[in-house]
C-alpha positions as YAML, in Angstrom:
chain: A
units: angstrom
residues:
- id: 1
  name: MET
  ca: [98.96, 89.43, 135.54]
- id: 2
  name: GLY
  ca: [100.92, 90.35, 132.42]
- id: 3
  name: LYS
  ca: [99.69, 92.98, 129.99]
- id: 4
  name: ILE
  ca: [98.85, 90.47, 127.27]
- id: 5
  name: GLU
  ca: [96.82, 88.37, 129.71]
- id: 6
  name: GLU
  ca: [95.01, 91.52, 130.80]
- id: 7
  name: PHE
  ca: [94.32, 92.34, 127.16]
- id: 8
  name: LYS
  ca: [92.95, 88.84, 126.53]
- id: 9
  name: GLU
  ca: [90.61, 89.09, 129.54]
- id: 10
  name: MET
  ca: [89.34, 92.46, 128.32]
- id: 11
  name: ALA
  ca: [88.63, 91.05, 124.85]
- id: 12
  name: LEU
  ca: [86.83, 88.00, 126.21]
- id: 13
  name: SER
  ca: [84.54, 90.17, 128.33]
- id: 14
  name: SER
  ca: [83.68, 92.60, 125.50]
- id: 15
  name: GLU
  ca: [80.94, 92.47, 122.89]
- id: 16
  name: ARG
  ca: [81.41, 95.71, 120.99]
- id: 17
  name: ILE
  ca: [85.14, 95.83, 120.25]
- id: 18
  name: VAL
  ca: [86.44, 98.32, 117.71]
- id: 19
  name: PHE
  ca: [89.96, 98.06, 116.30]
- id: 20
  name: PHE
  ca: [91.61, 101.31, 115.16]
- id: 21
  name: GLY
  ca: [94.66, 100.48, 113.05]
- id: 22
  name: GLY
  ca: [97.47, 102.04, 111.06]
- id: 23
  name: ALA
  ca: [100.37, 101.05, 108.85]
- id: 24
  name: GLY
  ca: [101.90, 98.80, 111.52]
- id: 25
  name: VAL
  ca: [99.04, 96.33, 111.03]
- id: 26
  name: SER
  ca: [100.32, 95.46, 107.55]
- id: 27
  name: THR
  ca: [104.09, 95.47, 108.07]
- id: 28
  name: GLU
  ca: [103.99, 91.76, 108.91]
- id: 29
  name: SER
  ca: [102.42, 91.25, 105.46]
- id: 30
  name: GLY
  ca: [105.52, 92.81, 103.91]
- id: 31
  name: ILE
  ca: [104.08, 96.29, 103.37]
- id: 32
  name: PRO
  ca: [106.46, 99.02, 104.69]
- id: 33
  name: ASP
  ca: [105.06, 101.51, 107.17]
- id: 34
  name: TYR
  ca: [105.60, 105.26, 106.97]
- id: 35
  name: ARG
  ca: [107.39, 106.69, 109.96]
- id: 36
  name: SER
  ca: [109.65, 103.98, 111.42]
- id: 37
  name: THR
  ca: [113.32, 103.56, 110.50]
- id: 38
  name: GLY
  ca: [113.29, 102.33, 106.92]
- id: 39
  name: GLY
  ca: [109.69, 103.46, 106.50]
- id: 40
  name: LEU
  ca: [108.42, 105.37, 103.51]
- id: 41
  name: TYR
  ca: [109.07, 108.81, 104.97]
- id: 42
  name: SER
  ca: [112.69, 108.04, 105.88]
- id: 43
  name: GLN
  ca: [113.61, 107.27, 102.26]
- id: 44
  name: LYS
  ca: [115.01, 109.82, 99.85]
- id: 45
  name: TYR
  ca: [113.22, 110.89, 96.72]
- id: 46
  name: LYS
  ca: [113.29, 113.91, 94.42]
- id: 47
  name: TYR
  ca: [110.27, 115.21, 96.38]
- id: 48
  name: ALA
  ca: [109.03, 114.43, 99.88]
- id: 49
  name: PRO
  ca: [106.48, 111.56, 99.97]
- id: 50
  name: GLU
  ca: [103.91, 113.96, 101.45]
- id: 51
  name: THR
  ca: [104.36, 116.15, 98.37]
- id: 52
  name: MET
  ca: [104.11, 113.30, 95.87]
- id: 53
  name: LEU
  ca: [100.98, 111.96, 97.57]
- id: 54
  name: SER
  ca: [99.23, 115.33, 97.56]
- id: 55
  name: HIS
  ca: [96.25, 116.40, 95.45]
- id: 56
  name: THR
  ca: [98.23, 119.26, 93.91]
- id: 57
  name: PHE
  ca: [101.10, 116.99, 92.84]
- id: 58
  name: PHE
  ca: [98.69, 114.43, 91.37]
- id: 59
  name: VAL
  ca: [96.93, 117.09, 89.29]
- id: 60
  name: ASN
  ca: [100.14, 118.79, 88.11]
- id: 61
  name: ASN
  ca: [102.44, 115.77, 87.78]
- id: 62
  name: PRO
  ca: [100.31, 112.64, 87.18]
- id: 63
  name: GLU
  ca: [103.21, 110.79, 85.51]
- id: 64
  name: GLU
  ca: [105.56, 111.24, 88.47]
- id: 65
  name: PHE
  ca: [102.72, 110.59, 90.91]
- id: 66
  name: TYR
  ca: [102.02, 107.22, 89.33]
- id: 67
  name: VAL
  ca: [105.69, 106.19, 89.23]
- id: 68
  name: PHE
  ca: [105.89, 106.73, 92.99]
- id: 69
  name: TYR
  ca: [102.40, 105.39, 93.72]
- id: 70
  name: LYS
  ca: [102.89, 102.13, 91.82]
- id: 71
  name: ASP
  ca: [106.38, 101.62, 93.25]
- id: 72
  name: LYS
  ca: [105.64, 102.33, 96.90]
- id: 73
  name: LEU
  ca: [101.93, 102.00, 97.65]
- id: 74
  name: LEU
  ca: [100.83, 99.03, 95.57]
- id: 75
  name: HIS
  ca: [101.51, 95.56, 96.97]
- id: 76
  name: PRO
  ca: [99.13, 93.21, 95.11]
- id: 77
  name: GLU
  ca: [101.10, 90.19, 96.31]
- id: 78
  name: ALA
  ca: [100.57, 90.95, 100.02]
- id: 79
  name: LYS
  ca: [98.48, 88.51, 102.07]
- id: 80
  name: PRO
  ca: [96.65, 89.03, 105.38]
- id: 81
  name: ASN
  ca: [98.72, 88.29, 108.49]
- id: 82
  name: ILE
  ca: [97.71, 86.86, 111.86]
- id: 83
  name: THR
  ca: [96.35, 90.22, 113.07]
- id: 84
  name: HIS
  ca: [94.01, 90.59, 110.08]
- id: 85
  name: ILE
  ca: [92.90, 86.97, 110.49]
- id: 86
  name: LYS
  ca: [92.26, 87.19, 114.26]
- id: 87
  name: LEU
  ca: [90.27, 90.41, 113.85]
- id: 88
  name: ALA
  ca: [88.07, 88.72, 111.23]
- id: 89
  name: GLU
  ca: [87.58, 85.80, 113.64]
- id: 90
  name: LEU
  ca: [86.56, 88.18, 116.45]
- id: 91
  name: GLU
  ca: [83.99, 89.74, 114.12]
- id: 92
  name: GLY
  ca: [82.70, 86.27, 113.20]
- id: 93
  name: GLN
  ca: [82.29, 85.50, 116.92]
- id: 94
  name: GLY
  ca: [80.19, 88.63, 117.35]
- id: 95
  name: ARG
  ca: [82.75, 90.34, 119.61]
- id: 96
  name: LEU
  ca: [84.25, 92.82, 117.15]
- id: 97
  name: MET
  ca: [81.88, 95.49, 115.86]
- id: 98
  name: ALA
  ca: [84.17, 97.15, 113.31]
- id: 99
  name: VAL
  ca: [87.67, 97.81, 112.07]
- id: 100
  name: VAL
  ca: [88.55, 101.46, 111.52]
- id: 101
  name: THR
  ca: [91.68, 101.55, 109.38]
- id: 102
  name: GLN
  ca: [94.01, 104.18, 108.00]
- id: 103
  name: ASN
  ca: [95.40, 101.61, 105.55]
- id: 104
  name: VAL
  ca: [94.46, 101.42, 101.88]
- id: 105
  name: ASP
  ca: [95.61, 97.85, 101.16]
- id: 106
  name: GLY
  ca: [92.30, 96.00, 101.58]
- id: 107
  name: LEU
  ca: [93.87, 93.22, 103.65]
- id: 108
  name: HIS
  ca: [91.19, 93.33, 106.35]
- id: 109
  name: GLN
  ca: [88.52, 92.46, 103.79]
- id: 110
  name: GLN
  ca: [90.78, 89.83, 102.23]
- id: 111
  name: ALA
  ca: [91.01, 88.20, 105.67]
- id: 112
  name: GLY
  ca: [87.21, 88.11, 105.93]
- id: 113
  name: SER
  ca: [86.32, 91.28, 107.83]
- id: 114
  name: LYS
  ca: [82.99, 92.74, 106.73]
- id: 115
  name: ALA
  ca: [82.61, 95.92, 108.80]
- id: 116
  name: VAL
  ca: [85.63, 98.01, 107.75]
- id: 117
  name: ASP
  ca: [85.73, 101.82, 107.78]
- id: 118
  name: GLU
  ca: [88.52, 102.74, 105.34]
- id: 119
  name: LEU
  ca: [89.36, 106.30, 106.41]
- id: 120
  name: HIS
  ca: [91.86, 106.83, 103.60]
- id: 121
  name: GLY
  ca: [90.14, 104.81, 100.88]
- id: 122
  name: SER
  ca: [91.44, 101.74, 99.04]
- id: 123
  name: VAL
  ca: [93.90, 100.97, 96.23]
- id: 124
  name: HIS
  ca: [91.41, 98.34, 95.06]
- id: 125
  name: ARG
  ca: [88.93, 101.02, 93.98]
- id: 126
  name: ASN
  ca: [89.81, 103.30, 91.07]
- id: 127
  name: TYR
  ca: [87.67, 105.46, 88.82]
- id: 128
  name: CYS
  ca: [87.79, 107.65, 85.73]
- id: 129
  name: MET
  ca: [87.78, 111.32, 86.67]
- id: 130
  name: GLN
  ca: [85.64, 112.16, 83.62]
- id: 131
  name: CYS
  ca: [83.00, 109.44, 83.30]
- id: 132
  name: ALA
  ca: [83.37, 107.71, 86.70]
- id: 133
  name: LYS
  ca: [83.86, 104.22, 85.22]
- id: 134
  name: GLU
  ca: [85.35, 101.97, 87.90]
- id: 135
  name: TYR
  ca: [88.60, 100.05, 87.57]
- id: 136
  name: SER
  ca: [90.39, 97.33, 89.52]
- id: 137
  name: LEU
  ca: [93.82, 97.35, 91.13]
- id: 138
  name: GLU
  ca: [94.97, 95.00, 88.37]
- id: 139
  name: TYR
  ca: [94.08, 97.61, 85.75]
- id: 140
  name: ILE
  ca: [96.31, 100.17, 87.48]
- id: 141
  name: VAL
  ca: [99.19, 97.72, 87.95]
- id: 142
  name: SER
  ca: [99.13, 96.58, 84.31]
- id: 143
  name: SER
  ca: [98.83, 100.06, 82.80]
- id: 144
  name: ASN
  ca: [101.83, 101.89, 81.37]
- id: 145
  name: GLY
  ca: [102.39, 105.35, 82.79]
- id: 146
  name: VAL
  ca: [99.22, 107.18, 83.74]
- id: 147
  name: PRO
  ca: [96.21, 104.83, 83.50]
- id: 148
  name: VAL
  ca: [93.47, 106.16, 81.25]
- id: 149
  name: CYS
  ca: [89.84, 105.20, 80.82]
- id: 150
  name: ASP
  ca: [89.11, 102.74, 77.98]
- id: 151
  name: GLU
  ca: [85.73, 104.41, 77.50]
- id: 152
  name: CYS
  ca: [86.46, 108.14, 77.36]
- id: 153
  name: GLY
  ca: [90.24, 108.52, 77.69]
- id: 154
  name: GLY
  ca: [90.06, 110.36, 81.02]
- id: 155
  name: ILE
  ca: [92.68, 109.88, 83.72]
- id: 156
  name: VAL
  ca: [91.91, 107.06, 86.15]
- id: 157
  name: ARG
  ca: [92.71, 107.87, 89.77]
- id: 158
  name: PRO
  ca: [92.79, 105.73, 92.88]
- id: 159
  name: ASP
  ca: [89.99, 106.09, 95.41]
- id: 160
  name: VAL
  ca: [92.47, 107.03, 98.12]
- id: 161
  name: VAL
  ca: [92.53, 110.21, 100.18]
- id: 162
  name: LEU
  ca: [95.54, 112.27, 99.14]
- id: 163
  name: TYR
  ca: [97.12, 115.01, 101.21]
- id: 164
  name: GLU
  ca: [95.03, 118.22, 100.94]
- id: 165
  name: GLU
  ca: [91.87, 116.16, 100.42]
- id: 166
  name: GLN
  ca: [89.10, 115.64, 102.98]
- id: 167
  name: LEU
  ca: [88.04, 112.30, 104.40]
- id: 168
  name: ASP
  ca: [84.81, 110.86, 103.04]
- id: 169
  name: SER
  ca: [82.05, 112.20, 105.31]
- id: 170
  name: ASN
  ca: [80.06, 108.94, 105.28]
- id: 171
  name: VAL
  ca: [83.09, 106.85, 106.25]
- id: 172
  name: LEU
  ca: [84.02, 109.37, 108.93]
- id: 173
  name: SER
  ca: [80.50, 109.32, 110.38]
- id: 174
  name: SER
  ca: [80.49, 105.52, 110.45]
- id: 175
  name: ALA
  ca: [83.87, 105.43, 112.21]
- id: 176
  name: ILE
  ca: [82.75, 107.95, 114.83]
- id: 177
  name: GLU
  ca: [79.55, 105.99, 115.45]
- id: 178
  name: HIS
  ca: [81.46, 102.72, 115.86]
- id: 179
  name: ILE
  ca: [84.12, 104.13, 118.17]
- id: 180
  name: SER
  ca: [81.72, 106.13, 120.33]
- id: 181
  name: SER
  ca: [79.50, 103.08, 120.91]
- id: 182
  name: ALA
  ca: [82.31, 100.56, 121.53]
- id: 183
  name: ASP
  ca: [82.84, 98.91, 124.89]
- id: 184
  name: MET
  ca: [86.53, 98.26, 124.04]
- id: 185
  name: LEU
  ca: [88.87, 100.12, 121.72]
- id: 186
  name: ILE
  ca: [92.12, 98.57, 120.50]
- id: 187
  name: ILE
  ca: [94.60, 100.98, 118.92]
- id: 188
  name: GLY
  ca: [97.13, 99.02, 116.88]
- id: 189
  name: GLY
  ca: [100.11, 99.75, 114.66]
- id: 190
  name: THR
  ca: [99.69, 103.52, 114.52]
- id: 191
  name: SER
  ca: [101.72, 106.42, 115.86]
- id: 192
  name: LEU
  ca: [98.51, 108.49, 116.17]
- id: 193
  name: ALA
  ca: [100.32, 111.18, 114.19]
- id: 194
  name: VAL
  ca: [98.00, 111.51, 111.18]
- id: 195
  name: TYR
  ca: [95.08, 113.88, 111.63]
- id: 196
  name: PRO
  ca: [92.12, 114.06, 111.49]
- id: 197
  name: ALA
  ca: [92.13, 110.23, 111.68]
- id: 198
  name: ALA
  ca: [94.04, 110.06, 114.99]
- id: 199
  name: SER
  ca: [91.58, 112.39, 116.70]
- id: 200
  name: LEU
  ca: [88.87, 109.74, 116.38]
- id: 201
  name: VAL
  ca: [90.23, 107.75, 119.34]
- id: 202
  name: TRP
  ca: [89.04, 110.56, 121.61]
- id: 203
  name: LYS
  ca: [85.45, 109.68, 120.63]
- id: 204
  name: PHE
  ca: [85.78, 106.49, 122.71]
- id: 205
  name: ALA
  ca: [83.74, 106.75, 125.91]
- id: 206
  name: GLY
  ca: [84.40, 103.31, 127.42]
- id: 207
  name: ASN
  ca: [87.00, 102.21, 129.96]
- id: 208
  name: LYS
  ca: [88.70, 99.35, 128.11]
- id: 209
  name: LEU
  ca: [91.33, 101.07, 125.98]
- id: 210
  name: VAL
  ca: [94.38, 99.20, 124.71]
- id: 211
  name: SER
  ca: [97.32, 100.32, 122.58]
- id: 212
  name: ILE
  ca: [99.58, 97.79, 120.84]
- id: 213
  name: ASN
  ca: [102.62, 99.18, 119.05]
- id: 214
  name: LYS
  ca: [106.23, 98.12, 118.54]
- id: 215
  name: THR
  ca: [107.46, 101.43, 119.90]
- id: 216
  name: PRO
  ca: [105.98, 103.53, 122.73]
- id: 217
  name: ILE
  ca: [103.44, 106.15, 121.65]
- id: 218
  name: SER
  ca: [101.53, 108.89, 123.41]
- id: 219
  name: THR
  ca: [98.16, 107.46, 124.44]
- id: 220
  name: PRO
  ca: [95.04, 108.78, 126.18]
- id: 221
  name: PRO
  ca: [94.83, 108.45, 129.99]
- id: 222
  name: GLY
  ca: [93.88, 105.01, 131.34]
- id: 223
  name: CYS
  ca: [95.19, 103.18, 128.28]
- id: 224
  name: LEU
  ca: [96.76, 99.72, 128.65]
- id: 225
  name: ALA
  ca: [99.88, 100.25, 126.54]
- id: 226
  name: ILE
  ca: [101.53, 97.09, 125.17]
- id: 227
  name: THR
  ca: [104.90, 97.64, 123.49]
- id: 228
  name: ASP
  ca: [105.11, 94.57, 121.26]
- id: 229
  name: SER
  ca: [104.38, 93.43, 117.73]
- id: 230
  name: LEU
  ca: [100.73, 93.03, 116.82]
- id: 231
  name: GLY
  ca: [101.45, 89.56, 115.48]
- id: 232
  name: ASN
  ca: [102.88, 88.38, 118.78]
- id: 233
  name: VAL
  ca: [99.93, 89.77, 120.75]
- id: 234
  name: PHE
  ca: [97.13, 88.62, 118.43]
- id: 235
  name: SER
  ca: [98.63, 85.15, 117.96]
- id: 236
  name: GLN
  ca: [97.90, 84.60, 121.66]
- id: 237
  name: LEU
  ca: [94.20, 85.40, 121.37]
...
């Protein structure tokens, strides 16, 4: 039996699937990933991307932060791909319990997924740092320079977790609960290099563990590792 057939059999016999995904989930929607050749971190800027996406840089250089953020992290035209769609279908069938994502693009919800733990927040949520008024992605995209609140004039920031910032404790607790109670965990499109998010896969206590990634990655023992595109694998479900 091939690995994809084995994966399909696992999924069909599971009722509490959790999908743990990274940037590779959205590359087939036209959103660049971070660490592959041509990814965000392989490009050259005045500062390293990790620096420009840090809390310190945002506070000290909001203008430069927003130039980079709008140029590289906002993709309002992106649409869900086959992986997003199939995951939403699995949830609708009662097989998938939750998606735990490191992505901030909101494509899982756009595809119809309801139970989504967004570890690093979402570009679709933005708020004034002074009065907490909420703003849409469209407001950020259409603003010139640093977006400011139309109520109090405060700086509007995205509800995304920057470097040096902690993950939201409620989201983290929800993700841990979902993963620890899953009967199947699918790791997809992530190098498992970003912590603390990557450490969550070790909370899985079941025996049906699958990794799907275009390039080989280091996985926990007993993992069914499929080196292929997510789109190719999920299109066969």
